[in-house]
Coordinates of C-alpha atoms and ligand atoms in Angstrom, one line a residue:
M276 CA 96.9 111.5 129.1
S277 CA 93.1 109.7 128.2
V278 CA 91.6 112.8 128.4
I279 CA 87.7 112.7 127.3
R280 CA 86.4 115.6 125.7
T281 CA 82.7 116.4 125.7
L282 CA 82.3 118.6 122.5
P283 CA 79.7 120.7 121.8
I284 CA 76.3 119.3 121.2
A285 CA 75.4 119.1 117.3
A286 CA 72.3 118.7 115.5
D287 CA 72.4 116.2 112.8
A288 CA 70.3 116.5 109.3
A289 CA 67.2 114.9 111.0
G290 CA 67.4 117.7 114.1
E291 CA 68.7 114.6 116.5
K292 CA 70.8 116.3 119.3
S293 CA 73.7 114.1 120.2
I294 CA 76.8 114.7 122.5
V295 CA 80.2 113.7 120.9
H296 CA 82.2 111.7 123.6
V297 CA 84.4 110.0 121.7
P298 CA 85.2 112.4 118.5
F299 CA 86.7 110.5 115.5
L300 CA 90.4 111.7 115.8
D301 CA 91.4 113.8 119.0
L302 CA 94.2 116.0 117.1
R303 CA 94.7 118.0 120.2
N304 CA 95.8 115.5 123.0
L305 CA 97.7 113.8 120.3
N306 CA 99.8 116.4 120.0
L307 CA 99.3 117.9 123.2
R308 CA 101.8 114.7 124.3
F309 CA 104.8 116.3 122.7
S310 CA 104.3 119.7 123.6
D311 CA 107.2 120.1 125.4
E312 CA 109.5 119.1 123.0
F313 CA 107.6 121.0 120.5
A314 CA 108.4 124.0 122.4
D315 CA 112.2 123.3 122.5
V316 CA 112.2 122.9 119.0
L317 CA 110.4 126.2 118.2
Q318 CA 113.3 127.8 120.3
R319 CA 115.9 125.9 118.5
V320 CA 114.5 127.0 115.0
L321 CA 114.3 130.5 116.1
A322 CA 117.4 130.8 117.2
R323 CA 118.9 129.1 114.1
G324 CA 116.3 132.2 112.1
W325 CA 116.8 129.7 109.1
F326 CA 113.5 128.3 108.0
V327 CA 113.3 126.4 105.1
H328 CA 115.6 123.5 103.5
G329 CA 118.2 123.5 106.4
E330 CA 119.4 121.5 108.7
E331 CA 116.1 119.9 110.5
L332 CA 114.8 118.7 106.8
T333 CA 118.1 117.1 106.2
A334 CA 118.1 115.1 109.3
F335 CA 114.4 114.1 108.6
E336 CA 114.9 113.1 105.6
K337 CA 118.0 111.1 106.7
E338 CA 116.1 109.8 109.5
F339 CA 112.5 109.0 107.8
A340 CA 114.7 107.3 105.0
A341 CA 116.2 105.2 107.9
Y342 CA 112.7 104.3 109.0
C343 CA 111.5 103.5 106.0
G344 CA 114.6 101.3 104.9
V345 CA 115.5 103.1 101.4
P346 CA 118.6 104.9 100.8
H347 CA 116.5 108.4 100.1
C348 CA 114.1 110.4 101.1
I349 CA 113.1 114.1 100.0
G350 CA 110.5 116.4 102.0
V351 CA 107.9 117.9 99.7
G352 CA 105.1 120.3 100.7
N353 CA 102.1 117.6 101.1
G354 CA 101.2 113.5 99.8
L355 CA 99.7 114.9 96.7
D356 CA 103.2 116.7 95.4
A357 CA 104.8 113.5 96.7
L358 CA 102.9 111.7 94.1
N359 CA 103.0 114.1 91.6
L360 CA 106.7 114.5 91.6
I361 CA 107.4 111.1 91.6
L362 CA 105.4 110.9 87.9
R363 CA 106.9 114.2 87.0
G364 CA 110.6 112.9 87.9
Y365 CA 109.9 109.9 86.0
I366 CA 108.7 111.9 82.9
E367 CA 112.1 114.2 83.4
L368 CA 113.8 111.1 82.9
G369 CA 112.4 109.9 80.1
R370 CA 110.4 106.7 81.8
L371 CA 106.9 108.4 81.6
A372 CA 105.3 109.9 78.8
P373 CA 102.4 112.5 78.7
G374 CA 99.1 110.2 77.9
D375 CA 101.0 107.0 79.4
E376 CA 98.2 104.7 81.6
V377 CA 98.4 104.6 85.1
I378 CA 96.7 102.2 87.2
L379 CA 95.1 103.1 90.5
P380 CA 92.1 101.5 92.9
A381 CA 88.9 103.5 92.4
N382 CA 88.5 103.6 96.3
T383 CA 91.1 105.9 97.1
F384 CA 91.3 109.6 98.3
I385 CA 91.1 111.7 95.0
A386 CA 94.8 112.8 95.6
T387 CA 95.5 109.4 94.2
A388 CA 94.2 110.3 90.7
L389 CA 94.8 114.1 90.9
A390 CA 98.6 113.2 91.0
V391 CA 98.5 111.3 88.1
S392 CA 96.2 113.8 86.1
Q393 CA 98.3 116.8 87.1
A394 CA 101.3 115.1 85.3
G395 CA 99.5 114.8 82.4
L396 CA 99.0 110.9 82.4
T397 CA 96.0 108.8 82.0
P398 CA 94.7 107.7 85.4
V399 CA 92.8 103.7 84.8
L400 CA 90.6 102.3 87.5
A401 CA 91.0 99.0 88.9
E402 CA 88.8 97.3 91.5
P403 CA 89.4 96.6 95.2
E404 CA 89.4 93.3 96.8
A405 CA 86.4 92.5 98.9
T406 CA 88.3 91.2 102.2
T407 CA 91.1 93.7 102.3
G408 CA 89.6 97.0 100.2
N409 CA 93.3 97.0 98.9
L410 CA 94.0 96.7 94.8
D411 CA 92.9 93.5 93.5
P412 CA 95.8 92.7 91.3
R413 CA 93.1 90.3 89.0
S414 CA 91.7 93.7 88.4
V415 CA 95.2 94.8 87.8
A416 CA 96.0 92.3 85.0
D417 CA 92.6 93.3 83.2
A418 CA 93.2 96.9 83.0
I419 CA 96.5 96.5 81.6
T420 CA 96.8 97.8 78.0
Q421 CA 99.7 98.6 75.6
R422 CA 99.8 102.4 76.7
T423 CA 100.4 101.1 80.7
R424 CA 103.4 102.2 82.1
A425 CA 103.1 102.2 86.1
L426 CA 100.8 100.9 88.5
L427 CA 99.9 103.0 91.7
P428 CA 98.7 100.9 94.6
V429 CA 97.4 102.6 97.8
H430 CA 98.0 100.7 101.2
L431 CA 94.7 101.5 102.0
Y432 CA 93.7 102.3 105.6
G433 CA 97.1 101.5 106.9
R434 CA 97.3 97.7 105.3
L435 CA 100.1 96.7 102.8
A436 CA 98.1 96.1 99.5
N437 CA 99.6 92.6 97.8
M438 CA 102.9 94.1 96.8
A439 CA 104.4 90.6 95.9
A440 CA 101.5 90.1 93.2
L441 CA 101.6 93.7 91.8
R442 CA 105.4 93.6 91.7
S443 CA 105.3 90.3 89.4
L444 CA 102.6 92.5 87.0
A445 CA 105.1 95.3 86.8
D446 CA 108.3 93.0 86.2
T447 CA 105.9 91.1 83.2
H448 CA 104.9 94.1 81.6
G449 CA 107.9 96.4 82.4
L450 CA 105.5 99.0 84.3
L451 CA 107.1 101.1 87.2
L452 CA 105.6 100.4 90.6
I453 CA 104.6 103.5 92.8
E454 CA 103.3 103.3 96.3
D455 CA 100.5 105.6 97.6
A456 CA 101.8 105.3 101.4
A457 CA 100.0 108.4 102.8
Q458 CA 97.9 106.0 104.9
A459 CA 100.8 103.5 106.0
H460 CA 103.5 105.1 108.0
G461 CA 104.9 102.0 110.0
A462 CA 102.9 99.3 108.1
T463 CA 105.5 96.1 107.5
L464 CA 106.0 92.9 105.9
H465 CA 108.6 90.5 107.2
G466 CA 110.2 93.9 108.4
R467 CA 110.4 95.7 105.2
H468 CA 108.5 98.8 105.6
A469 CA 105.7 100.9 103.5
G470 CA 107.3 103.0 101.0
S471 CA 110.5 100.3 100.4
F472 CA 108.3 97.8 98.0
G473 CA 107.8 100.1 95.2
D474 CA 110.0 101.8 92.6
A475 CA 109.0 105.0 94.6
A476 CA 106.6 106.1 97.4
G477 CA 104.6 108.9 98.3
F478 CA 103.7 110.1 102.2
S479 CA 102.0 112.6 103.8
F480 CA 102.6 114.3 106.9
F481 CA 99.0 115.9 107.0
P482 CA 97.8 116.2 110.5
G483 CA 95.4 113.4 110.5
K484 CA 98.0 110.8 109.2
N485 CA 99.9 108.3 111.6
L486 CA 103.2 110.8 111.4
G487 CA 101.2 114.1 111.1
A488 CA 103.0 117.4 111.3
L489 CA 101.4 120.8 112.5
G490 CA 100.0 121.4 108.8
D491 CA 101.2 120.2 105.8
G492 CA 103.9 117.7 104.8
G493 CA 104.9 115.1 102.7
A494 CA 108.1 113.1 101.3
V495 CA 109.0 111.3 98.3
V496 CA 110.9 107.7 99.3
T497 CA 113.3 106.0 96.7
A498 CA 116.3 103.7 96.2
D499 CA 116.4 105.1 92.6
T500 CA 119.3 107.9 93.1
M501 CA 118.2 109.5 89.7
L502 CA 114.7 109.7 90.4
A503 CA 115.8 111.4 94.2
D504 CA 118.0 114.0 92.4
C505 CA 115.5 114.6 89.9
V506 CA 112.7 115.3 92.5
A507 CA 115.0 116.9 94.9
S508 CA 115.2 119.4 91.7
L509 CA 112.0 119.4 91.1
R510 CA 110.7 120.6 94.5
N511 CA 113.0 123.5 94.2
Y512 CA 112.2 125.3 91.0
G513 CA 114.1 122.8 89.2
S514 CA 117.1 124.1 90.5
S515 CA 120.1 122.5 92.1
R516 CA 122.0 125.3 92.0
K517 CA 120.8 128.6 93.6
Y518 CA 119.4 130.7 90.1
H519 CA 120.1 128.1 87.7
H520 CA 117.4 125.8 86.8
E521 CA 117.6 122.8 84.7
R522 CA 113.8 122.0 84.7
R523 CA 110.8 123.8 85.0
G524 CA 110.0 122.5 88.6
V525 CA 107.8 123.8 91.2
N526 CA 107.6 125.4 94.8
S527 CA 107.0 122.3 97.3
R528 CA 108.7 122.6 100.7
L529 CA 108.3 120.6 103.9
D530 CA 109.7 123.8 106.2
E531 CA 112.3 123.4 108.9
L532 CA 109.5 123.7 112.3
Q533 CA 107.2 120.9 110.1
A534 CA 110.6 118.7 109.7
A535 CA 111.6 119.7 113.2
F536 CA 108.2 118.5 114.5
L537 CA 108.0 115.3 112.4
R538 CA 111.3 114.3 114.1
I539 CA 109.9 114.1 117.5
K540 CA 106.8 112.3 116.5
L541 CA 108.8 110.1 114.5
R542 CA 110.5 108.6 117.5
A543 CA 106.7 107.7 118.6
L544 CA 105.6 106.4 115.8
A545 CA 106.3 102.7 115.9
A546 CA 104.7 102.7 119.7
D547 CA 101.3 104.5 118.4
V548 CA 101.2 101.7 115.7
T549 CA 101.8 99.1 118.5
E550 CA 98.8 101.0 120.3
R551 CA 96.7 101.4 117.1
D552 CA 97.4 97.6 116.8
A553 CA 96.2 96.5 120.3
L554 CA 92.9 98.6 119.7
A555 CA 92.3 96.8 116.4
R556 CA 92.5 93.5 118.0
L557 CA 90.3 94.3 121.0
Y558 CA 87.9 95.4 118.5
C559 CA 88.0 92.4 116.4
A560 CA 87.6 90.6 119.6
S561 CA 85.0 92.0 121.1
I562 CA 82.4 93.3 118.2
D563 CA 79.8 90.9 117.3
N564 CA 77.0 91.7 115.8
P565 CA 75.5 89.8 112.6
Y566 CA 75.3 93.2 111.0
I567 CA 78.5 94.5 111.0
D568 CA 81.6 92.6 109.0
L569 CA 85.1 93.3 110.5
P570 CA 88.6 93.9 108.9
A571 CA 90.4 91.3 108.3
L572 CA 93.4 90.9 110.6
P573 CA 96.5 91.1 109.2
G574 CA 98.5 88.0 108.1
E575 CA 101.6 85.9 109.5
G576 CA 105.0 88.7 109.5
E577 CA 102.8 91.8 108.6
T578 CA 102.2 95.0 110.7
H579 CA 98.9 96.6 109.5
A580 CA 99.4 100.5 110.9
W581 CA 95.7 100.8 111.3
H582 CA 95.4 104.4 110.2
L583 CA 91.8 103.6 110.0
F584 CA 89.4 101.0 111.2
V585 CA 86.9 100.1 108.6
V586 CA 84.2 98.2 109.2
R587 CA 81.2 97.1 106.7
S588 CA 77.5 97.1 106.7
Q589 CA 74.2 97.0 104.7
Q590 CA 73.1 99.2 107.3
R591 CA 75.8 101.6 107.0
D592 CA 73.6 104.9 107.5
A593 CA 71.7 103.3 110.3
L594 CA 74.9 101.8 112.3
Q595 CA 76.1 105.4 111.4
A596 CA 73.2 107.1 113.2
H597 CA 73.1 104.5 116.4
L598 CA 77.0 105.3 116.9
R599 CA 76.5 109.4 116.4
A600 CA 73.8 109.0 118.9
A601 CA 75.6 107.2 121.6
G602 CA 77.9 109.8 121.0
I603 CA 80.7 108.2 118.5
E604 CA 81.7 109.7 116.0
T605 CA 82.3 108.0 112.9
L606 CA 83.1 109.0 109.2
I607 CA 83.7 107.4 105.7
H608 CA 86.5 106.5 103.5
Y609 CA 85.3 106.8 101.1
P610 CA 81.6 107.9 100.4
V611 CA 82.3 108.6 96.4
P612 CA 84.8 106.7 94.4
I613 CA 86.9 108.3 91.8
H614 CA 84.6 107.0 88.9
R615 CA 81.5 108.8 90.7
Q616 CA 83.2 112.1 91.3
P617 CA 82.0 114.9 89.1
A618 CA 86.0 116.1 88.8
Y619 CA 86.4 112.6 86.5
A620 CA 82.5 112.5 85.0
A621 CA 83.7 113.3 81.7
E622 CA 86.1 110.2 81.4
H623 CA 84.5 106.3 80.4
W624 CA 85.0 104.5 83.1
P625 CA 84.0 100.4 82.8
A626 CA 81.7 98.9 85.9
L627 CA 83.7 98.9 88.9
P628 CA 80.7 97.2 91.1
M629 CA 83.3 96.2 94.1
A630 CA 84.2 99.8 94.5
D631 CA 80.6 100.8 94.3
A632 CA 79.8 98.2 97.1
Q633 CA 82.6 99.3 99.3
A634 CA 81.4 103.0 99.4
A635 CA 78.0 102.2 100.0
T636 CA 79.1 100.0 103.0
V637 CA 82.3 101.0 104.6
L638 CA 82.3 103.2 108.2
S639 CA 85.6 104.3 109.9
L640 CA 85.0 103.5 113.9
P641 CA 87.6 106.0 115.8
I642 CA 91.1 104.5 116.3
Y643 CA 94.1 106.5 117.4
P644 CA 96.6 106.1 120.6
G645 CA 95.1 107.5 123.9
L646 CA 91.6 106.8 122.7
A647 CA 89.5 106.5 125.8
E648 CA 87.0 104.1 126.4
P649 CA 87.1 101.9 123.5
Q650 CA 84.3 100.1 125.6
R651 CA 82.3 102.2 124.6
I652 CA 82.6 102.0 120.9
I653 CA 82.6 98.0 121.3
D654 CA 78.9 98.5 123.4
A655 CA 77.7 100.8 120.8
C656 CA 78.4 98.2 118.0
N657 CA 77.0 95.4 120.0
T658 CA 73.8 97.2 120.8
F659 CA 72.8 97.9 116.9
C660 CA 70.1 96.5 115.5
S661 CA 68.8 97.4 112.1
Ligands
PLP994 C1 96.1 111.8 102.4 C2 96.2 111.3 101.6 C3 96.8 111.7 100.0 C4 96.9 113.4 100.1 O1 98.0 113.9 101.2 P1 97.8 115.8 101.4 O2 98.9 115.5 102.1 O3 96.6 115.4 101.7 O4 97.8 116.1 99.9 C5 96.9 111.0 99.1 N1 96.5 109.4 99.1 C6 96.2 109.2 100.3 C7 95.6 107.5 100.1 C8 95.8 110.0 101.3 O5 95.0 109.5 102.5

């Protein structure tokens, strides 16, 4: 299973040539593990001749809701739609109104902010904590105004945000608490899964996520039956009865094939997270370099889903070049925080020095089930000197 791929020689900006021995992510081998089962479900779906909103979707929704430990799951087209439809759903239900403020971390993927903007709501950015990179409850408290109506923490890199502190802020101020769980499939705290802490949560099944489809996909999970019904209608043209439209909805579908593929991969998710955790612990025990700060291990009773293994270094760019020369592909999550994106340049943002500092220092090392030769990554990290 652990096939080492030697990718074609790539030249970087400086003209340096290097061979990728360890790709950042090996989607090919990750999915080839299931090729026989995928072939079977393709036949099953073809034989049925029913391609959207059918029994594979219903079965996946039931299984994923059970996995998360929540009563409702609604499959949608992608993770951005999942977050956007939660917010639109709460607008439909009168819990949010256009212009309301939603607090989210500045150091997230653009989708978290876009979901808010596209719903006609106002994104307000808060700082990450220095240690975990997750939304800092103190910064959230400072950002709350008379117009704040919801908190939208991200379980960044697969580590649960501080949901106890955020829940207490939400309850004190009468705010909705919505989880961006796009990176956190399989993260738990005292047996509770990501997606079960907020009023609702959005997941992505983009191929690179911990639970990834063979294309796009997403889901909303919630214990709120009114919201679940509303999102189910919104994703289907605002209709719960064919050709009768109670709302101005959208078309956002998790199709039968993707749902069927995800059902197969969901069964492997717990073992995959265990394998990610073993790799993370190996890195933390073995990478020893004063120029590299390792991520904090999860606390007591907590499972980190390790979607990404993110180190920090004041010499980040040199470290990335050193690893590239050793054939190790790395990525930066994320090089440009939301308040520095041209798409959000027109807003008046407060100073966000912690988010800026993290964007300048973070580096993601390869971490995925079946990763060959983690020792190669460890050795390359340990031989880095600035
Ligand atoms: C991937 C991701 C999304 C968006 O998911 P898509 O399926 O690509 O739309 C949202 N938020 C975060 C934090 C993500 O990592």
